[in-house]
Short mmCIF file of C-alpha atoms and ligand atoms in Angstrom, two decimals:
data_model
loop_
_atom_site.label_atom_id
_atom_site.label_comp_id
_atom_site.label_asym_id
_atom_site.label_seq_id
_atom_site.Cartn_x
_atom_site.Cartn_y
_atom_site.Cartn_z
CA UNK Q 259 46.25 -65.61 -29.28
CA UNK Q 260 42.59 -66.11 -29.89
CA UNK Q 261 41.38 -69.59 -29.85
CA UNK Q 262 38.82 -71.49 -31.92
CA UNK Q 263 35.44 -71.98 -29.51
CA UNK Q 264 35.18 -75.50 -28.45
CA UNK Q 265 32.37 -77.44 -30.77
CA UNK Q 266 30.25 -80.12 -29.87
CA UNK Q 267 31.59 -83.71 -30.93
CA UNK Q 268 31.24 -84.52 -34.76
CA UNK Q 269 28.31 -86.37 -35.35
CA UNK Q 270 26.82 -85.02 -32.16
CA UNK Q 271 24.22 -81.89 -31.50
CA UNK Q 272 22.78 -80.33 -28.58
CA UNK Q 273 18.98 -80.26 -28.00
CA UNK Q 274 18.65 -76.85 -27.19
CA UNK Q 275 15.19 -75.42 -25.41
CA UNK Q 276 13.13 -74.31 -28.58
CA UNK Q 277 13.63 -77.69 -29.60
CA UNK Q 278 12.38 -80.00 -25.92
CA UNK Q 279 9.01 -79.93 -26.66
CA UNK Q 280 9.41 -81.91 -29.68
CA UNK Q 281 11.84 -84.55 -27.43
CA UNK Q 282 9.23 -84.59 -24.69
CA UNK Q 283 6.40 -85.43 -27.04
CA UNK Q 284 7.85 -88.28 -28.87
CA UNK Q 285 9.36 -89.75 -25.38
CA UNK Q 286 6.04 -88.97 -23.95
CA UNK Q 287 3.77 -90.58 -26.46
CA UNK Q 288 6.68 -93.84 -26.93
CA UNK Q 289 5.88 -94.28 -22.94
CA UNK Q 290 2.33 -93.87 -22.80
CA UNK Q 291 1.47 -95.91 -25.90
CA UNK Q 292 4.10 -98.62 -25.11
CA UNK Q 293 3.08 -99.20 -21.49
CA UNK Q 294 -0.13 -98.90 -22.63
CA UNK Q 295 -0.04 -101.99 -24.64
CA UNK Q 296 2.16 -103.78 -22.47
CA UNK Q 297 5.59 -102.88 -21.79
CA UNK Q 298 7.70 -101.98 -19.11
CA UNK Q 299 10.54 -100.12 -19.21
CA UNK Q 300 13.99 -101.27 -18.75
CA UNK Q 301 16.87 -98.62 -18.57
CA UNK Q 302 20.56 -100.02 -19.43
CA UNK Q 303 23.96 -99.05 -18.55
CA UNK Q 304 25.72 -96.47 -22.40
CA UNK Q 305 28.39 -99.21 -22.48
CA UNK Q 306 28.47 -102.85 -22.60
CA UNK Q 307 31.39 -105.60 -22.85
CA UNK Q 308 32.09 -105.26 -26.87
CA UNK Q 309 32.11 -108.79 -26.71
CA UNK Q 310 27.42 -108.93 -26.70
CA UNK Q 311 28.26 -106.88 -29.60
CA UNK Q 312 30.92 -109.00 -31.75
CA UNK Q 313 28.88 -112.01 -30.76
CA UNK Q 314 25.29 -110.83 -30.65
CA UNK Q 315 25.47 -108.44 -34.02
CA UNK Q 316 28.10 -110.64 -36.03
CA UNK Q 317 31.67 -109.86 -36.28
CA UNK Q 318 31.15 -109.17 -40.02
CA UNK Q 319 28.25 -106.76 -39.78
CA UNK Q 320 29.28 -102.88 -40.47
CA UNK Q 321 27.99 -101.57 -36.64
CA UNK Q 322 30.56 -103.53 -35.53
CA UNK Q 323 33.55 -103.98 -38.15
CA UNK Q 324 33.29 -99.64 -38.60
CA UNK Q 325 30.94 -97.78 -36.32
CA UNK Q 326 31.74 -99.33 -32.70
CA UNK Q 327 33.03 -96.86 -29.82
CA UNK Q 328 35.87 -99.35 -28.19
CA UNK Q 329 36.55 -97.29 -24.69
CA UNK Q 330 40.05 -97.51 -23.59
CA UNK Q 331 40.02 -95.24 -20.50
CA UNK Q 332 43.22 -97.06 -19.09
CA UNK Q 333 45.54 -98.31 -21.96
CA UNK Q 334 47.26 -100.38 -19.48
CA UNK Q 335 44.44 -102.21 -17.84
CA UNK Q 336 43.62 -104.13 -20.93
CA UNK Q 337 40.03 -105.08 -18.97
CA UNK Q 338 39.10 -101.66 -20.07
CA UNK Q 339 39.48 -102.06 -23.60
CA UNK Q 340 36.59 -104.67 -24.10
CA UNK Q 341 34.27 -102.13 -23.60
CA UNK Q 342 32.20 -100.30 -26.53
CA UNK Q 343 29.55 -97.57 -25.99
CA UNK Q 344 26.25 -99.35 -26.84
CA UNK Q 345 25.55 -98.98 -31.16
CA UNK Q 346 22.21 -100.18 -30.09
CA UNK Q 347 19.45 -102.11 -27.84
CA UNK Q 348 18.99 -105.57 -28.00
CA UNK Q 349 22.05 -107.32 -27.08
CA UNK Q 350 21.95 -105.31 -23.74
CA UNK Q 351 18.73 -105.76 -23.19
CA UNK Q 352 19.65 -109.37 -23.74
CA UNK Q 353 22.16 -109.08 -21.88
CA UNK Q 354 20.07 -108.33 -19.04
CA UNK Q 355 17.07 -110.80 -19.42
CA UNK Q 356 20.11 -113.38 -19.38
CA UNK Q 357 22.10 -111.81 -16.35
CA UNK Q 358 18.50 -111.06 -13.99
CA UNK Q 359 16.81 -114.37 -14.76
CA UNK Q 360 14.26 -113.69 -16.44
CA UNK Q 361 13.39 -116.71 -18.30
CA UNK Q 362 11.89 -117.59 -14.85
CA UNK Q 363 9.22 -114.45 -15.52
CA UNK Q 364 6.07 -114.72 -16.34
CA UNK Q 365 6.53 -115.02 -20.68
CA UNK Q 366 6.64 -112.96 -22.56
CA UNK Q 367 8.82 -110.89 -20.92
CA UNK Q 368 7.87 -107.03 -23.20
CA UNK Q 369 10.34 -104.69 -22.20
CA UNK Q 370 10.96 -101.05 -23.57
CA UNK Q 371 14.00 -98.63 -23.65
CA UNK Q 372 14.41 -94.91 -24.90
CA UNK Q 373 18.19 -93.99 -24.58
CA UNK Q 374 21.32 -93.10 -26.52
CA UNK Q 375 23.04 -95.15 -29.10
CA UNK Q 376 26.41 -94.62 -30.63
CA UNK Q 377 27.70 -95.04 -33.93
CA UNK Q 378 31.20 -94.18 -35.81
CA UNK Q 379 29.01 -93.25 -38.64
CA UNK Q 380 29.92 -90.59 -41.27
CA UNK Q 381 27.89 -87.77 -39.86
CA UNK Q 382 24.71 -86.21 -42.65
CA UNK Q 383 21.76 -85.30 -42.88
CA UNK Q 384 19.62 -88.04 -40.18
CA UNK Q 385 22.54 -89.68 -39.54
CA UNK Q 386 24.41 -88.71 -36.32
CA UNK Q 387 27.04 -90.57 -34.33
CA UNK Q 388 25.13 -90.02 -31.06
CA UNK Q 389 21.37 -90.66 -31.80
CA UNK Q 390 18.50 -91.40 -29.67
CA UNK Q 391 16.07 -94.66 -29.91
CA UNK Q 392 13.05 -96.00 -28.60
CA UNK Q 393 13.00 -99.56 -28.43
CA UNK Q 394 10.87 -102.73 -27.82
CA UNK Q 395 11.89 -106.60 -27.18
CA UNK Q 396 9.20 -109.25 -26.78
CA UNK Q 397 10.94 -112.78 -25.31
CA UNK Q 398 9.57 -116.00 -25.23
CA UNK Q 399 6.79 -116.12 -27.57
CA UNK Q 400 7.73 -118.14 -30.98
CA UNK Q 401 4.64 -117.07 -32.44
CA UNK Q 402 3.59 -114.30 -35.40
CA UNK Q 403 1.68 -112.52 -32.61
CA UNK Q 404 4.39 -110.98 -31.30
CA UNK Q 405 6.01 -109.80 -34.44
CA UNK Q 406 2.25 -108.47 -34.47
CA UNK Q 407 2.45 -107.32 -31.52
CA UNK Q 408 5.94 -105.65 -32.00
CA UNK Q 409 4.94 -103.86 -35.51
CA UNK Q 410 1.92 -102.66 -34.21
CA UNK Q 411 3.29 -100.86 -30.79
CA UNK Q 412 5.75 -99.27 -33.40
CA UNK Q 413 2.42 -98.23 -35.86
CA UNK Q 414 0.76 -96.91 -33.06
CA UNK Q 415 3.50 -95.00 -31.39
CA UNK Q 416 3.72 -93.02 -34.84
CA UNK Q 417 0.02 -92.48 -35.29
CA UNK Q 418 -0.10 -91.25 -32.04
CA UNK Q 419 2.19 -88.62 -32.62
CA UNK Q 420 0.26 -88.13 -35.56
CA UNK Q 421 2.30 -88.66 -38.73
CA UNK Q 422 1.36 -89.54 -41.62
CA UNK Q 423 1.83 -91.67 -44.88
CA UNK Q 424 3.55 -94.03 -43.07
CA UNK Q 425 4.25 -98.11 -44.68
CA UNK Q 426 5.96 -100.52 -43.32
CA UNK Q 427 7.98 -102.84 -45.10
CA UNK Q 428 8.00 -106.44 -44.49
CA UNK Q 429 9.98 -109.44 -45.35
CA UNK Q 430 10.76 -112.56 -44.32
CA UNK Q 431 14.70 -113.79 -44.32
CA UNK Q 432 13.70 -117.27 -43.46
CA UNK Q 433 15.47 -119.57 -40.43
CA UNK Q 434 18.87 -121.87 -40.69
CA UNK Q 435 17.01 -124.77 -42.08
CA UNK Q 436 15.79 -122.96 -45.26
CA UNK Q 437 17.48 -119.61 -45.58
CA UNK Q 438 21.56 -121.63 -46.48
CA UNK Q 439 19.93 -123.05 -49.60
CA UNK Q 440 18.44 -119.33 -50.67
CA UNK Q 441 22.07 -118.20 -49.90
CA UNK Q 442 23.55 -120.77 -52.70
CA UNK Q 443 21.21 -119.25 -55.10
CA UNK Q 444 21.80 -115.78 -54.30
CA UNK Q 445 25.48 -116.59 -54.80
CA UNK Q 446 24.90 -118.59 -57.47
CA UNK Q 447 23.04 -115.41 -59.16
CA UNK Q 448 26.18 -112.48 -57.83
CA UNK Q 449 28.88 -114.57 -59.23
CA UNK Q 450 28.78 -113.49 -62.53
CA UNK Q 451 27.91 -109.87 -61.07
CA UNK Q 452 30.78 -109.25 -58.94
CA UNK Q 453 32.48 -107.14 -61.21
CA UNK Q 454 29.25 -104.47 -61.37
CA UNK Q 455 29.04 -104.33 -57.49
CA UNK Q 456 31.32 -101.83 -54.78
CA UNK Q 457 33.62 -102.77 -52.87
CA UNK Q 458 31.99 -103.70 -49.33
CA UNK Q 459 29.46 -105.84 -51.51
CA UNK Q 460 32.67 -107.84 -52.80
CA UNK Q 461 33.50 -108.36 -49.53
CA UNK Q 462 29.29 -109.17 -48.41
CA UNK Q 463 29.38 -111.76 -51.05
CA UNK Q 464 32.18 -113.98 -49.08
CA UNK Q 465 30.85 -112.76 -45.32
CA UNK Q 466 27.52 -111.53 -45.46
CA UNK Q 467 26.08 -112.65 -48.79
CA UNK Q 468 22.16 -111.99 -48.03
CA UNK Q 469 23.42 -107.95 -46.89
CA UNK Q 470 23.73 -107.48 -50.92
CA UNK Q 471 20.30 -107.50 -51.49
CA UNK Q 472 20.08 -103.84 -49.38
CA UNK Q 473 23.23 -101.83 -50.19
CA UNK Q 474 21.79 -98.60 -50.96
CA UNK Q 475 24.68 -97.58 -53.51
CA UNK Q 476 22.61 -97.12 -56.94
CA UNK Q 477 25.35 -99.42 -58.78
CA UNK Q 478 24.62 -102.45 -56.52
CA UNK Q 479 20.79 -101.41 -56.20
CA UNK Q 480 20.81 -101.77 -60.19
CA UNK Q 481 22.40 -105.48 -59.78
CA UNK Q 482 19.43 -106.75 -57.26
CA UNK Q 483 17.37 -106.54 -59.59
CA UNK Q 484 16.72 -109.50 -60.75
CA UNK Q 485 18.03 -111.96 -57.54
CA UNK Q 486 16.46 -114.25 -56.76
CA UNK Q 487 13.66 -113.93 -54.10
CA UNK Q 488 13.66 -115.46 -50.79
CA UNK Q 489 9.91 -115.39 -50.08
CA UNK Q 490 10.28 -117.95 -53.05
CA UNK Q 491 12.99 -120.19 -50.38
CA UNK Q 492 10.82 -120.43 -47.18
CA UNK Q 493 10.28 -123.62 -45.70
CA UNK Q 494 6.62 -124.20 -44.88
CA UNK Q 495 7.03 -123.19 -41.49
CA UNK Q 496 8.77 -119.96 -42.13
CA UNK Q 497 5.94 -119.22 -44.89
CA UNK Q 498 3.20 -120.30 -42.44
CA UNK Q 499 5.04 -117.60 -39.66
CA UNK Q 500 5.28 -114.62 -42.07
CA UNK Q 501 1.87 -115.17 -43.65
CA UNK Q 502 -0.09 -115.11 -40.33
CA UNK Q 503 2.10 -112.11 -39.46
CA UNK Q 504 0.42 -110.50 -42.88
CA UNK Q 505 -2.99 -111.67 -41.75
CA UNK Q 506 -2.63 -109.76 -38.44
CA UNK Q 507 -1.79 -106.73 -40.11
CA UNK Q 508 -4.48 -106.92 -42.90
CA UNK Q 509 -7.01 -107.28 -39.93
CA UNK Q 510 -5.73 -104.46 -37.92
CA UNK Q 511 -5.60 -101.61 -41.35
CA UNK Q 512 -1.73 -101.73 -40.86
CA UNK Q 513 -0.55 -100.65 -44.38
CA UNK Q 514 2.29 -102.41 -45.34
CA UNK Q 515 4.36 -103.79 -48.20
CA UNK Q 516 6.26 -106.61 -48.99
CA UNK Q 517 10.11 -105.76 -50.20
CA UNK Q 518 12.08 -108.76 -50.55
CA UNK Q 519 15.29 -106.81 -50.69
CA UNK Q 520 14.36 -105.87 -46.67
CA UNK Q 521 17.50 -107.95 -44.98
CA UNK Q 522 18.18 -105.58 -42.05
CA UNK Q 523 21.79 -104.99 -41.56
CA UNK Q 524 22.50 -107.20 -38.27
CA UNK Q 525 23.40 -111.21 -38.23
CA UNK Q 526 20.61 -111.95 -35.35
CA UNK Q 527 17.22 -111.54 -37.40
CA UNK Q 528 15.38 -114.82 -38.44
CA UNK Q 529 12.20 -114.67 -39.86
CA UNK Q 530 10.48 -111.61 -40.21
CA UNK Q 531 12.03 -108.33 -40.68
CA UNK Q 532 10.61 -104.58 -41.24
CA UNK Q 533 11.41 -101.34 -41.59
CA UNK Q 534 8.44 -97.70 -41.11
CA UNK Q 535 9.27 -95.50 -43.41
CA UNK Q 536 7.49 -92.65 -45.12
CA UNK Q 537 5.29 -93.99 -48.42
CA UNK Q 538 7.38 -91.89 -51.09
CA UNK Q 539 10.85 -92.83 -49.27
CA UNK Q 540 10.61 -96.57 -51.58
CA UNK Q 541 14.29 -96.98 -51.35
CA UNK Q 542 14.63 -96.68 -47.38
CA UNK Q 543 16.95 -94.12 -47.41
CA UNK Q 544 15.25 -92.49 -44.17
CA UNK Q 545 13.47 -95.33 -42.24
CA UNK Q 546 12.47 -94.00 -38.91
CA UNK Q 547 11.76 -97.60 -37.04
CA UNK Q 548 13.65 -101.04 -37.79
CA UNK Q 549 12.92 -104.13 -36.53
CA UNK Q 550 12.54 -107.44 -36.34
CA UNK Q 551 12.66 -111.19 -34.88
CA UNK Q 552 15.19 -112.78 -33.44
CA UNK Q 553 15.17 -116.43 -32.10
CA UNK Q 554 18.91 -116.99 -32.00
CA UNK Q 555 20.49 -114.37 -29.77
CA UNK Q 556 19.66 -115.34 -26.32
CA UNK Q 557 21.11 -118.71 -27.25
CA UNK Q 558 24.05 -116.84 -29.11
CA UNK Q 559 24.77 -115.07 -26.00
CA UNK Q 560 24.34 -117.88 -23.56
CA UNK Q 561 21.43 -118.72 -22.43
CA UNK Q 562 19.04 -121.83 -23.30
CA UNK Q 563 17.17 -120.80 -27.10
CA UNK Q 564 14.55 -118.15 -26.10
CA UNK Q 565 12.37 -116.98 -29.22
CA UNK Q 566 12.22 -113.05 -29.32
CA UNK Q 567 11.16 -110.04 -31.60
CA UNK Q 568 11.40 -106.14 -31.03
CA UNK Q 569 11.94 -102.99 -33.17
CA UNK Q 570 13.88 -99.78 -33.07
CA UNK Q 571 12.91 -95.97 -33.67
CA UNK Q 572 15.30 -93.63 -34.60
CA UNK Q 573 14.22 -90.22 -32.63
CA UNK Q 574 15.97 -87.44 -34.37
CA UNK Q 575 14.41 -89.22 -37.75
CA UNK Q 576 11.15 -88.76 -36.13
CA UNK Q 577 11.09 -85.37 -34.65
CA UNK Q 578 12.72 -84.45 -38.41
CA UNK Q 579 9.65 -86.21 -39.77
CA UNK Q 580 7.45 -84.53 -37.44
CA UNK Q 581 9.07 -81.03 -38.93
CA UNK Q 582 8.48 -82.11 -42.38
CA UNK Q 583 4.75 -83.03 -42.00
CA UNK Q 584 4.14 -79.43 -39.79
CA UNK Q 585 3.28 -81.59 -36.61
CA UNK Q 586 3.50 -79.28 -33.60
CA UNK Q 587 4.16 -80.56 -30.08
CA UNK Q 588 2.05 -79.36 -27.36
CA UNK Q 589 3.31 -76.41 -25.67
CA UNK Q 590 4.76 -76.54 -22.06
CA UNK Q 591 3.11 -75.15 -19.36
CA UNK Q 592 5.50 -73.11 -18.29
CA UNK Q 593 4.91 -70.42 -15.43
CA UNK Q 594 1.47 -69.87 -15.17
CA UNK Q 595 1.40 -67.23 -12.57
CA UNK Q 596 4.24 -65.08 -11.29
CA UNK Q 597 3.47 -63.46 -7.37
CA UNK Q 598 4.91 -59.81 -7.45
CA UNK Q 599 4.73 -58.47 -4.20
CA UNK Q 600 5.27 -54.80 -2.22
CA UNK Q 601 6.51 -54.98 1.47
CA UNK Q 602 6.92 -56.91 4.06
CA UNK Q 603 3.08 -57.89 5.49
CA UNK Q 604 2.82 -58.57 1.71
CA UNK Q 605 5.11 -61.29 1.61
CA UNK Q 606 4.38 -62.86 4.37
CA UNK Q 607 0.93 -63.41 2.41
CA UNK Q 608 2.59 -63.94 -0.77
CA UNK Q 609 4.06 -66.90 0.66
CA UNK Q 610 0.53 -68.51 1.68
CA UNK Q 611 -0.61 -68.07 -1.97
CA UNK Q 612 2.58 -69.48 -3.55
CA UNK Q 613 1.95 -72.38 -1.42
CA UNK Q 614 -1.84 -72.69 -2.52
CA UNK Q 615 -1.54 -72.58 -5.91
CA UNK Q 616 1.69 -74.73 -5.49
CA UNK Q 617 -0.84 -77.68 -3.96
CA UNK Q 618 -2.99 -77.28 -6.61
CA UNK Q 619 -0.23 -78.15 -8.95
CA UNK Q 620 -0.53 -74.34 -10.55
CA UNK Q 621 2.90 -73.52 -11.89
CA UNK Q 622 3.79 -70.49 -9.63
CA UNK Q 623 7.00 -68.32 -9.87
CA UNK Q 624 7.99 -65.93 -6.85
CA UNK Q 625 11.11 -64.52 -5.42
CA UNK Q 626 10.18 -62.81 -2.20
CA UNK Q 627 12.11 -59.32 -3.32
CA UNK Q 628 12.26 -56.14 -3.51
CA UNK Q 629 12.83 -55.32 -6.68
CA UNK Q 630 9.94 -52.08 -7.61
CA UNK Q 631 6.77 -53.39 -8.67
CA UNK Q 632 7.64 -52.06 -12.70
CA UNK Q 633 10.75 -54.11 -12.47
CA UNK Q 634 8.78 -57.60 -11.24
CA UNK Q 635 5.92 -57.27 -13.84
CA UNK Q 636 8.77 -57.04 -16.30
CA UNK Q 637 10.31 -60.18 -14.96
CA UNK Q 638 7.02 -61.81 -15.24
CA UNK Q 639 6.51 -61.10 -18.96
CA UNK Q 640 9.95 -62.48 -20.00
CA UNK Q 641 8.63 -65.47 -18.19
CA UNK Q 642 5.11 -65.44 -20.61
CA UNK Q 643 3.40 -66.04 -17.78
CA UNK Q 644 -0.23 -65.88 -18.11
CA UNK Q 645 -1.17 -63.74 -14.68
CA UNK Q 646 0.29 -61.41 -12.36
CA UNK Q 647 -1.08 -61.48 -8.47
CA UNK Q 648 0.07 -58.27 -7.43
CA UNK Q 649 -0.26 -57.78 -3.40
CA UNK Q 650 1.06 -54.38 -2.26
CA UNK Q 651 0.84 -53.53 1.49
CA UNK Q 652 -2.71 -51.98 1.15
CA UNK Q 653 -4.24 -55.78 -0.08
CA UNK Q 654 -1.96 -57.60 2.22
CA UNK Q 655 -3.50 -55.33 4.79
CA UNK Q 656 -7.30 -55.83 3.69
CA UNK Q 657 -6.93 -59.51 2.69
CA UNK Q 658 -7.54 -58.72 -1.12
CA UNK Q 659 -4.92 -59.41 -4.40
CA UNK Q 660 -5.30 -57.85 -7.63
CA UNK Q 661 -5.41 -60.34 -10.53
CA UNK Q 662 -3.88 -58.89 -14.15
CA UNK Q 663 -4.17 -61.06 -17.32
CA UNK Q 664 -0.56 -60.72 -18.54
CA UNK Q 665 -2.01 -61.40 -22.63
CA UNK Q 666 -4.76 -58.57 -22.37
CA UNK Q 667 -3.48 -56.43 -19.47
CA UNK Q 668 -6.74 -56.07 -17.62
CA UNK Q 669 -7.11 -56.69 -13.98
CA UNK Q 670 -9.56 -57.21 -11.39
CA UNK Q 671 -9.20 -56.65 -7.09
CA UNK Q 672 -10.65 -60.06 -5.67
CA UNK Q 673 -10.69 -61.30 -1.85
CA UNK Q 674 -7.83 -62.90 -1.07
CA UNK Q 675 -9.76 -66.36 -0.21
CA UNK Q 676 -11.50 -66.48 -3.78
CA UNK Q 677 -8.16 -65.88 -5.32
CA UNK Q 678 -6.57 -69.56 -5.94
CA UNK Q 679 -10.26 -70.69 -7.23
CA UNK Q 680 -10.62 -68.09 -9.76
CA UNK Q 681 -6.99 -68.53 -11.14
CA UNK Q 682 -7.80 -72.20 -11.27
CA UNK Q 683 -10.72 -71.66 -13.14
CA UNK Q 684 -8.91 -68.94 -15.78
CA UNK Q 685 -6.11 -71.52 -16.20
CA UNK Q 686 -8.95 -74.67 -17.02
P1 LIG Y 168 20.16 -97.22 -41.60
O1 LIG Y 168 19.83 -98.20 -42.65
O2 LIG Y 168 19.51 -95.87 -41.80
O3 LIG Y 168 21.63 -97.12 -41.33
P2 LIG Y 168 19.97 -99.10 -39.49
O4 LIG Y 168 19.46 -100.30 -40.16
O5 LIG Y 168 21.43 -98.99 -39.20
O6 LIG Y 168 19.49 -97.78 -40.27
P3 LIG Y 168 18.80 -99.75 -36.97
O7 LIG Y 168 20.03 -100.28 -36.41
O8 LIG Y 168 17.72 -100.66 -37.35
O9 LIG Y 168 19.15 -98.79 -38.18
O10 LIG Y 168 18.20 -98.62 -36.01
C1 LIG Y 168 16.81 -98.33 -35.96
C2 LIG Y 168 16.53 -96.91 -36.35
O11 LIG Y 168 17.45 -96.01 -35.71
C3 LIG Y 168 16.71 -96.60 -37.80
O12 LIG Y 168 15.58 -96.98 -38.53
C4 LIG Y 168 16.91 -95.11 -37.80
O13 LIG Y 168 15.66 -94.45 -37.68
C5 LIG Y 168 17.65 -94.89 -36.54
N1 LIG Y 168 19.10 -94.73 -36.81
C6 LIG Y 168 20.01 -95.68 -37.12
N2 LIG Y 168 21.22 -95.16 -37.28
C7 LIG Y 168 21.09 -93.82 -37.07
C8 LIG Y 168 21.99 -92.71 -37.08
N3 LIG Y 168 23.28 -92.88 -37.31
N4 LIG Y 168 21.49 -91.48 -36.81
C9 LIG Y 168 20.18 -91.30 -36.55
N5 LIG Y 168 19.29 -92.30 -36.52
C10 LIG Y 168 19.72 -93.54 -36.78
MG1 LIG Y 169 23.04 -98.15 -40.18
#
């Protein structure tokens, strides 16, 4: 009986070799350009207590009412069930500034993550169930320059890697003094509408009312239209906040637009919120980076009230981007040099230049053989390496190597002691 191979996970997809180089550069440039500017990294534990989640993210928000891995290794230890696989950053990350104290570091506290996230989501094109983010959160600064700060690591990370045509999309969704009286208008405006909208928007109007502004179903999309704004809501304070947010990123050449539909689809953001998206991608179907500020969670998840503000970057959406706009990662080194050697006195020397070019941080492949010298250059080739030291028992005897360019298959018989300067010189 023949049986089906086994397939990854739905939702899920393996990152297979030709594709690394694209991984390594976004990882790569996240790190560099994020530490660079002021972040250190934090690395969290793939599942939390679901609890940070129903609290942190709101028990009516869809991460957590549909997409939320509950683990239940043990069905009978029911400690086991209160555990969910992380849907995303922040409220571990919170989590952990609460649990290690550090409201008693030096603030702000910037902190970065790159990891896996999981989601029950249905599984298309940019949308997986497993999918990698690189993350920021800034605590303990209340004011717009670190919602700067936080869109502009974001910006950079993505110029760095070079794309293009990038806006981000701003908003501001106000704080609990002013944003309950937008909320009676904006229910005021649906309840004549209800009939026009889907389902889960019937339901957003009772639980969630400000998440009807950004349903991306083209019935409901038709229906915003003409709500009413909450830019035009903001207390002075809030407007104040979000303006000199604006300022910042006029005065850096941050290109951005305002979208007052912009809610973000989790219960913690106050004040500003954005999205990065590509410039002809106006109805965010594909944003690559979300973000936003928070001032309520740390409070919401017990610790004193700690202003905060970070971001997320989806990394498949990137590398897809990346694709799209022809951006090529840099190659990897890979072996540089592969030492074939003929019998015995030869590698016994073989080993001394393996560990020379070794020190000198020269990618080296040997295997001390004795496979025929046809066989080994063929080994090397299927490696792409760039040169071939060949040492038979004559240059082994007479303290010379012969050094063959692999891509034009010329060689030339050097001294043995001029052998790891010249290769080091080729390879610069
Ligand atoms: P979307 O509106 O696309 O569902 P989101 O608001 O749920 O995104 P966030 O929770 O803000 O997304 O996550 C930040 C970023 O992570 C997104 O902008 C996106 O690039 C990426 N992302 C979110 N969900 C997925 C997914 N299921 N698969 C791949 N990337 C994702
Ligand atoms: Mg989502």
């Amino acid at each position: 009986m023949s049986q089906q191979p086994y397939q990854a996970p739905r939702g899920t997809k393996d990152v297979l070799p030709e594709n690394q180089p694209y991984w390594q550069m976004v990882q790569d440039v996240s790190r560099k350009t994020l530490e660079g500017v002021g972040f250190q990294k934090i690395d969290l534990p793939h599942f939390e207590n679901a609890d940070i989640y129903n609290r942190g993210l709101g028990d009516q928000t869809d991460i957590v009412q549909k997409e939320m891995f509950l683990l239940q290794s043990s069905p009978e230890k029911s400690e086991d069930s209160s555990y969910a696989l992380r849907p995303e950053g922040t409220a571990g990350v919170v989590r952990s500034y609460i649990q290690h104290g550090m409201s008693s570091w030096s603030q702000p506290v910037r902190l970065y993550y790159i990891g896996a996230m999981f989601r029950r989501e249905r599984p298309q094109k940019g949308r997986y169930r497993e999918l990698y983010q690189a993350g920021v959160e800034i605590f303990g600064d209340a004011s717009p320059k670190s919602d700067y700060l936080a869109i502009m690591s974001a910006w950079e990370v993505l110029k760095r890697l070079g794309l293009k045509n990038l806006v981000v999309f701003a908003n501001s969704i106000g704080c609990s003094k002013c944003r309950p009286k937008y909320l009676a208008k904006l229910k005021k405006y649906y309840k004549e509408l209800l009939a026009n909208v889907c389902e889960d928007c019937q339901q957003r109007y009772e639980q969630n009312p400000l998440r009807l502004l950004d349903c991306k179903r083209e019935q409901c999309q038709n229906t915003t239209e003409n709500a009413p704004i909450i830019l035009d809501s903001l207390c002075n304070e809030c407007r104040n906040h979000f303006q000199q947010t604006l300022e910042y990123l006029d005065y850096f050449d941050i290109h951005y637009d305002l979208d007052p539909k912009l809610v973000r689809g989790l219960d913690y953001y106050n004040n500003t919120v954005f999205e990065i998206t590509v410039e002809n991608d106006r109805n965010r179907q594909n944003t690559i980076c979300g973000g936003g500020r928070y001032d309520g969670l740390v409070e919401m998840l017990g610790e004193t009230s700690t202003p905060a503000v970070g971001f997320a970057c989806g990394i498949e959406r990137i590398i897809r981007l990346l694709k799209e706009q022809g951006i090529k990662p840099p190659a990897s080194r890979g072996v540089e040099v592969c030492i074939l050697q003929l019998g015995e006195k030869a590698k016994e020397v073989s080993k001394e230049v393996y560990d020379q070019l070794s020190r000198e941080d020269i990618n080296v492949y040997f295997v001390p053989c004795n496979d025929g010298l046809r066989q080994q250059l063929q080994t090397a080739n299927k490696l792409n390496a760039r040169y071939a030291i060949i040492i038979g028992q004559r240059e082994a005897m007479k303290n010379e190597a012969i050094l063959r360019d692999l891509s034009g298959s010329t060689q030339e018989l050097l001294p043995s002691k001029f052998l790891v300067e010249e290769v080091k010189r080729r390879l610069s």
